[in-house]
GROMACS .gro file of C-alpha atoms in nm:
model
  272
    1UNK     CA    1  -3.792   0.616   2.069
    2UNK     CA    2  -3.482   0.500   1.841
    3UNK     CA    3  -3.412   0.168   1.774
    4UNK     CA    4  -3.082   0.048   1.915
    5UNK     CA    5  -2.797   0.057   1.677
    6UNK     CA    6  -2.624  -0.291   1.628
    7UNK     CA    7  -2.282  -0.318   1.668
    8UNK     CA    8  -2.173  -0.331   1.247
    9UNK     CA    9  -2.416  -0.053   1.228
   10UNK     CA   10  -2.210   0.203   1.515
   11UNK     CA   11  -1.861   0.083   1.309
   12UNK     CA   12  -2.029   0.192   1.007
   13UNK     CA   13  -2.108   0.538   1.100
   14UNK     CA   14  -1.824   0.589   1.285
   15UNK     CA   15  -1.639   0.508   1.005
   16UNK     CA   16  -1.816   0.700   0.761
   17UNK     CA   17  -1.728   1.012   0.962
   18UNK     CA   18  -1.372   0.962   0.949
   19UNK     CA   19  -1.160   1.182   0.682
   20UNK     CA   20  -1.072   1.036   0.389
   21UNK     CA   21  -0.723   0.936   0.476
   22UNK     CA   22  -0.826   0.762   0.807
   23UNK     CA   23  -1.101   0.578   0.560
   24UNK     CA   24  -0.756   0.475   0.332
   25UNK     CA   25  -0.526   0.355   0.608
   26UNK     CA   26  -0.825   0.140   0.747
   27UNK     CA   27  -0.885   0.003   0.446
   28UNK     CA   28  -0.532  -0.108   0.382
   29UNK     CA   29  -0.523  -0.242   0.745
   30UNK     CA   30  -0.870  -0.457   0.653
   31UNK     CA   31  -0.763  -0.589   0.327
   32UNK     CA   32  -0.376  -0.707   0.488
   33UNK     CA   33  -0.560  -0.833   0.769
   34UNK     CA   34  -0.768  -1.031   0.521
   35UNK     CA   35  -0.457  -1.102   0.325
   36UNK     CA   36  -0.292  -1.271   0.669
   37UNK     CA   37  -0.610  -1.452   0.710
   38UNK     CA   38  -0.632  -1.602   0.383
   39UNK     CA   39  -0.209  -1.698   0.372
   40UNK     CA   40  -0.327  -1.894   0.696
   41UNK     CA   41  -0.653  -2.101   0.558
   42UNK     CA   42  -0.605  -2.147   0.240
   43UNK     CA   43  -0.290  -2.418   0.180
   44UNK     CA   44  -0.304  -2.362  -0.192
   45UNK     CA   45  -0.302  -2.011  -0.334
   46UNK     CA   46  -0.368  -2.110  -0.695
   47UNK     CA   47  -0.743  -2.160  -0.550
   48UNK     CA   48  -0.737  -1.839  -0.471
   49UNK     CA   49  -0.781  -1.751  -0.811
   50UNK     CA   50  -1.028  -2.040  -0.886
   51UNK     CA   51  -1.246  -1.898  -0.611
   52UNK     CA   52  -1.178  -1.521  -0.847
   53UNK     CA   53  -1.305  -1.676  -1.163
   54UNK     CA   54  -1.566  -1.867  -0.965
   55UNK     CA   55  -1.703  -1.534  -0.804
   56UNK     CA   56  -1.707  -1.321  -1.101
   57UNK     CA   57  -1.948  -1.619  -1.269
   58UNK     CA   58  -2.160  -1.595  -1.021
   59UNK     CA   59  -2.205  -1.238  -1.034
   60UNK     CA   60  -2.266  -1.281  -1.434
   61UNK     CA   61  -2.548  -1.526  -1.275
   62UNK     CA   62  -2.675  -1.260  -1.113
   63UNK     CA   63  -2.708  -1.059  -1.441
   64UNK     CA   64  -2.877  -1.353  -1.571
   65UNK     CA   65  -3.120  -1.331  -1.335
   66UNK     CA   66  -3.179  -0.985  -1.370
   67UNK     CA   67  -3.230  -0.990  -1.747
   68UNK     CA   68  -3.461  -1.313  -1.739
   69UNK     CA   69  -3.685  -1.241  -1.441
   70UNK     CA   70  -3.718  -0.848  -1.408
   71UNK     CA   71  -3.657  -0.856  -1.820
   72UNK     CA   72  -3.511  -0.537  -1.816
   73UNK     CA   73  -3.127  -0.455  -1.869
   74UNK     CA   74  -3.167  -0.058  -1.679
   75UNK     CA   75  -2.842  -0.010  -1.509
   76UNK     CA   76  -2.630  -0.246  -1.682
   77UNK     CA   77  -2.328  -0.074  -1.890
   78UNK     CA   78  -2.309  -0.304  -2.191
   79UNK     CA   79  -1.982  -0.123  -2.265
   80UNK     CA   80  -1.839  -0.313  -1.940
   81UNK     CA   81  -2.031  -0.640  -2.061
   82UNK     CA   82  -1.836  -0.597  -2.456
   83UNK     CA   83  -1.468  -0.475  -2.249
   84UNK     CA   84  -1.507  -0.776  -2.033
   85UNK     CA   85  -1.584  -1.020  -2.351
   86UNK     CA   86  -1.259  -0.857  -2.527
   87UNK     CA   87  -0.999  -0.943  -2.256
   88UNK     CA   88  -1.178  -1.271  -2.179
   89UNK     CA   89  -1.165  -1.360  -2.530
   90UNK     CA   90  -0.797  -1.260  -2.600
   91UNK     CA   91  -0.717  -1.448  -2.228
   92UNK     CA   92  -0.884  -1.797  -2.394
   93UNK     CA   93  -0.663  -1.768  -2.712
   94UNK     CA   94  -0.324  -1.699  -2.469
   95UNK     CA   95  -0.438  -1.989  -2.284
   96UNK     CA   96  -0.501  -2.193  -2.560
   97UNK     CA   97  -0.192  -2.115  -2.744
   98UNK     CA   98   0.041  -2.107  -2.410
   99UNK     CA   99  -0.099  -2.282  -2.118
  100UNK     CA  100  -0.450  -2.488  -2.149
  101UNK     CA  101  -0.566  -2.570  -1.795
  102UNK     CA  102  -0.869  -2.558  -1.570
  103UNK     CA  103  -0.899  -2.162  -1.609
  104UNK     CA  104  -0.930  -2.194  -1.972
  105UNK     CA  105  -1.271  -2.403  -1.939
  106UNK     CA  106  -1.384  -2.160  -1.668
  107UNK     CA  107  -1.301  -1.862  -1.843
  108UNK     CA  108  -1.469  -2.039  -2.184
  109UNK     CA  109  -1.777  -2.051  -1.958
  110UNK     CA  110  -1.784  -1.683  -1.851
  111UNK     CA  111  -1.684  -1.610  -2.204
  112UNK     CA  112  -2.046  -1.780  -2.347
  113UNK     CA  113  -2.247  -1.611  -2.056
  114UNK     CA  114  -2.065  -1.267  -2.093
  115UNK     CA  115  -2.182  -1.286  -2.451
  116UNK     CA  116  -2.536  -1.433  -2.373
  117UNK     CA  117  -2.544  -1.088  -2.184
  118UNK     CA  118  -2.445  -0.923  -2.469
  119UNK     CA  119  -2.699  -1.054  -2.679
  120UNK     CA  120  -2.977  -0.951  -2.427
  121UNK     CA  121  -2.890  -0.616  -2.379
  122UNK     CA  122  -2.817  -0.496  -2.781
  123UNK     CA  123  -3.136  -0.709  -2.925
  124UNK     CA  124  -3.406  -0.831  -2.703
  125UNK     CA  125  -3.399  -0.551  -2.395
  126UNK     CA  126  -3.257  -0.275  -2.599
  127UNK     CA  127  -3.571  -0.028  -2.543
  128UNK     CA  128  -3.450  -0.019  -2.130
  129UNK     CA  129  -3.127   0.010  -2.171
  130UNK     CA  130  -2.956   0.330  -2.069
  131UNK     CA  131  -2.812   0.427  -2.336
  132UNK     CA  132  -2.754   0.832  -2.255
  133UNK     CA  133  -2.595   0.688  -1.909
  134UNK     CA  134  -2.357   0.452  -2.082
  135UNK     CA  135  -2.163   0.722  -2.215
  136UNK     CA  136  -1.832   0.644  -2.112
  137UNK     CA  137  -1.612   0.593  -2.447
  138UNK     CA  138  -1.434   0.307  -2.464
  139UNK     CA  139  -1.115   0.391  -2.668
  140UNK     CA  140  -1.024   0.568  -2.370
  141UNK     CA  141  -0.951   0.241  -2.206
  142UNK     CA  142  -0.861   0.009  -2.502
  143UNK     CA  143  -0.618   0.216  -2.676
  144UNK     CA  144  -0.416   0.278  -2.380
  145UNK     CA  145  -0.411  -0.056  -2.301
  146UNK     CA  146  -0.302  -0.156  -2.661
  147UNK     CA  147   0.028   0.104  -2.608
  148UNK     CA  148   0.134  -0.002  -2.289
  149UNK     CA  149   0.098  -0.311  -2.388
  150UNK     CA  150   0.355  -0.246  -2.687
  151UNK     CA  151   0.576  -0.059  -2.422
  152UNK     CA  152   0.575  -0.324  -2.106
  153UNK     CA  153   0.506  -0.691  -2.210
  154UNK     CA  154   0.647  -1.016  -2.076
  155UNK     CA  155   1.001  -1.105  -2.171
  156UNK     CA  156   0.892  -1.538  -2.225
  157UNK     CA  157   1.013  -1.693  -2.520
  158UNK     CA  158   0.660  -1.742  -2.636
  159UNK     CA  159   0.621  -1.574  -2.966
  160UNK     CA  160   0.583  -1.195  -2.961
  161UNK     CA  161   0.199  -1.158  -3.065
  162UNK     CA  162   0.100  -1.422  -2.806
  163UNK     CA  163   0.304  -1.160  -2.519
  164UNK     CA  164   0.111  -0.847  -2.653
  165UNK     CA  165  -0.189  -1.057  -2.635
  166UNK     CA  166  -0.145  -1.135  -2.296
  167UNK     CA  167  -0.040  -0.797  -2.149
  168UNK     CA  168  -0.324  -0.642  -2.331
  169UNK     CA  169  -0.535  -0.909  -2.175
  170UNK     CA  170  -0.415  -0.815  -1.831
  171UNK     CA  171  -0.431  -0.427  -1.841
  172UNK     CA  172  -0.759  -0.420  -1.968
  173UNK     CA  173  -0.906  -0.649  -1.721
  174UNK     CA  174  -0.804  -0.384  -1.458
  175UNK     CA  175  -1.001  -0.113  -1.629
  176UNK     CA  176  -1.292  -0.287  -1.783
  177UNK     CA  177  -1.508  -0.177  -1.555
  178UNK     CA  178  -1.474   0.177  -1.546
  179UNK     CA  179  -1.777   0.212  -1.776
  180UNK     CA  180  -2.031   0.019  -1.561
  181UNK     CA  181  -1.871   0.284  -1.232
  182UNK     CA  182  -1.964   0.549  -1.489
  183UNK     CA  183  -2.375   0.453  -1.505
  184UNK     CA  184  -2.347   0.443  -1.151
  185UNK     CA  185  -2.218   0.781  -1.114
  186UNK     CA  186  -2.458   0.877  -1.353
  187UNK     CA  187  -2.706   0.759  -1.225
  188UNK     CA  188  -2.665   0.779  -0.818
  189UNK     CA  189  -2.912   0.528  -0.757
  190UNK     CA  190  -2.783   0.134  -0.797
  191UNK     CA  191  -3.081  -0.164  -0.802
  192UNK     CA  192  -3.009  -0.480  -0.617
  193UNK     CA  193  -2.913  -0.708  -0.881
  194UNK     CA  194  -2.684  -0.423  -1.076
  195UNK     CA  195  -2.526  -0.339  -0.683
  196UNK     CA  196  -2.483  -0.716  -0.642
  197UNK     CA  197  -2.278  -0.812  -0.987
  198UNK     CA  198  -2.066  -0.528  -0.918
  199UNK     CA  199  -2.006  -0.623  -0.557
  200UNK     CA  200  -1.909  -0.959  -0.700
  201UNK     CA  201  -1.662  -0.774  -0.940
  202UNK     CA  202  -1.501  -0.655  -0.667
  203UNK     CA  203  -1.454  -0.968  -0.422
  204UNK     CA  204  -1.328  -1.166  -0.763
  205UNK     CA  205  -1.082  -0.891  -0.795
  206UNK     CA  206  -0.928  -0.895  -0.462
  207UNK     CA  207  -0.929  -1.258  -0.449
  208UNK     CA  208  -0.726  -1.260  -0.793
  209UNK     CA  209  -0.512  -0.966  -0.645
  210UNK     CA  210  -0.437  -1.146  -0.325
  211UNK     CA  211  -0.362  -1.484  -0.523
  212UNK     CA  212  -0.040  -1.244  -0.697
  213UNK     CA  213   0.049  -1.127  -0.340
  214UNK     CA  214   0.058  -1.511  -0.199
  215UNK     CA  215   0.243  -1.640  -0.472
  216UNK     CA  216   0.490  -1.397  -0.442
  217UNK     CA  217   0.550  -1.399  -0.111
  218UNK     CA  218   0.530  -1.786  -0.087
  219UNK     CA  219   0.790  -1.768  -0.410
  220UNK     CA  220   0.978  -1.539  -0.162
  221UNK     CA  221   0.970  -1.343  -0.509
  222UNK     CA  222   1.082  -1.563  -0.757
  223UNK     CA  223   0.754  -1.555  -0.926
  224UNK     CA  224   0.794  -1.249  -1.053
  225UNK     CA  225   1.071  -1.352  -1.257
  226UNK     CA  226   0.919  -1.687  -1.391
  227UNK     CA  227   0.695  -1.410  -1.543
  228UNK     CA  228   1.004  -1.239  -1.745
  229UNK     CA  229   1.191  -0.931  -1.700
  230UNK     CA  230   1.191  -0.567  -1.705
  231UNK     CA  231   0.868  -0.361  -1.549
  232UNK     CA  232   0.651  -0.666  -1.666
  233UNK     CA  233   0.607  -0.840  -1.334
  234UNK     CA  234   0.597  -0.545  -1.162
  235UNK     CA  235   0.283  -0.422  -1.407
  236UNK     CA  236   0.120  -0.736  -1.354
  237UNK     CA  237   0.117  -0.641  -0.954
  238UNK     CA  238   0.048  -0.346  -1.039
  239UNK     CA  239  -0.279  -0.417  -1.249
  240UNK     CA  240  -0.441  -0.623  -0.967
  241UNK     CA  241  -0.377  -0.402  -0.727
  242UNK     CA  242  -0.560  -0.118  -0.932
  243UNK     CA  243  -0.875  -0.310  -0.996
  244UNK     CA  244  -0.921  -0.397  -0.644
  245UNK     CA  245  -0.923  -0.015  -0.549
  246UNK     CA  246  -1.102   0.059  -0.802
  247UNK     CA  247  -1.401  -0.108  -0.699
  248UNK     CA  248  -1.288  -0.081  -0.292
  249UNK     CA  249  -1.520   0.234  -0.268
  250UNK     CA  250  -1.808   0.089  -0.380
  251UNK     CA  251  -1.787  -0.211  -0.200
  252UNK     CA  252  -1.783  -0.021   0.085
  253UNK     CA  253  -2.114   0.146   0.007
  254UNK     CA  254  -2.229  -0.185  -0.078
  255UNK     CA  255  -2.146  -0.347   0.245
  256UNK     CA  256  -2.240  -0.020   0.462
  257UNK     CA  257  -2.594  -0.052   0.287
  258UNK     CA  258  -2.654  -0.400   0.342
  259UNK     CA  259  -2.598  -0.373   0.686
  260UNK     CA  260  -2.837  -0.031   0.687
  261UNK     CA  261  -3.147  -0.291   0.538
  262UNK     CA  262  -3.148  -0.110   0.243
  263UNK     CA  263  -3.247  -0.267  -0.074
  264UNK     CA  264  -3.179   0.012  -0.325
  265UNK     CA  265  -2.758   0.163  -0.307
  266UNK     CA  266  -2.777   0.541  -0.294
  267UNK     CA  267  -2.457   0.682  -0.412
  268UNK     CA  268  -2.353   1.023  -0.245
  269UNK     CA  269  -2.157   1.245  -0.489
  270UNK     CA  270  -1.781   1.159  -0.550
  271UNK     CA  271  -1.814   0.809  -0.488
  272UNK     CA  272  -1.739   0.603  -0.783
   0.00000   0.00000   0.00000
């Protein structure tokens, strides 16, 4: 006799039977109802983005934990770890140099445990990490970045290398973690504590994106041009937007998963 699906669990698999369009239009509905719901209980949107930073630590926590306890590093692209130390690196000196507030100490702190991850993976777990997995090369993320950051920068009357800085800052946050996606598709199969940091990834990045969205609407746009001219507020947008779908499918395995009881993520082809 089968056990009686719950609820979550009949949504699930109906939803997982629906094309792929039907699976896109109800995941813009989701994340603008979420967007609605946020505008409505959180007063001040700024801690939106608090609450980003503040999620993405704790998912480096969970990386911690990983590495510490299980003392293996097996699933963990240390490509994403080094991309993720770059732009958080060249985001302290903007900060520094431009605008030194309470994200500069919390991204100092995710700086020093980014690295501390870093350190685990090249030097004291190197013999389990995946080496032939992590093969997703990084210059085709960096370099990019570097041009279009040349191209589309903002227009502030900061000096010009601080501007670069921070629009190369910006577009490579939205792509760092394309390499980590890439041992996952390798790889098919996602442990708990890997599945969990990148879940985290994802909630940090829709919180950041939806901290842009309330600004500007709360602005009633004139956000975007306290952040200069040209395409450059529109990029901006445009990056935190991409990072959140990005990581959207995933998440959805994630969450469909979880509420299966299932400890290990099984990836079916395609996704990722």
């Amino acid at each position: 006799m089968k056990a009686e699906k719950s609820p979550i669990q009949t949504v699930m698999s109906w939803i997982r039977r629906q094309p792929p369009k039907v699976k896109a239009f109800l995941c813009v509905v989701t994340a603008m109802t979420i967007l609605v719901f946020l505008r409505v209980i959180v007063h001040e949107h700024d801690n939106l983005f608090i609450a980003s930073e503040a999620v993405h630590a704790v998912g480096i926590s969970v990386l911690i934990y990983k590495l510490t306890k299980e003392k293996t590093c097996a699933g963990i692209s240390l490509k994403t770890q080094e991309l993720t130390a770059l732009f958080l690196a060249v985001r302290l000196y903007c900060s520094f140099v431009m605008e030194f507030d309470l994200h500069t100490l919390l991204d100092s702190a995710t700086l020093a445990t980014t690295l501390w991850v870093i350190y685990m993976i090249r030097f004291n777990l190197r013999p389990t990490y995946m080496e032939d997995k992590d093969n997703f090369a990084i210059y085709y993320v960096v370099v990019p970045c570097a041009v279009v950051s040349l191209l589309i920068h903002p227009s502030t009357r900061h000096h010009i290398i601080n501007r670069l800085f921070w629009a190369f800052c910006v577009y490579l946050e939205a792509v760092s973690v394309l390499p980590q996606l890439r041992v996952m598709q390798n790889t098919k199969i996602v442990e708990p504590f890997t599945a969990h940091y990148v879940f985290a990834l994802g909630i940090a990045r829709f919180l950041s994106c939806a901290h842009w969205i309330l600004q500007v609407l709360d602005t009633r746009g004139r956000l975007l041009t306290a952040l200069g001219y040209g395409l450059w507020p529109l990029m901006v947008l445009l990056s935190e937007i991409i990072q959140t779908f990005i990581l959207a499918d995933f998440c959805y395995y994630y969450v469909q998963s979880l509420m299966g009881g299932q400890l290990v993520l099984r990836l079916p082809s395609g996704v990722v």
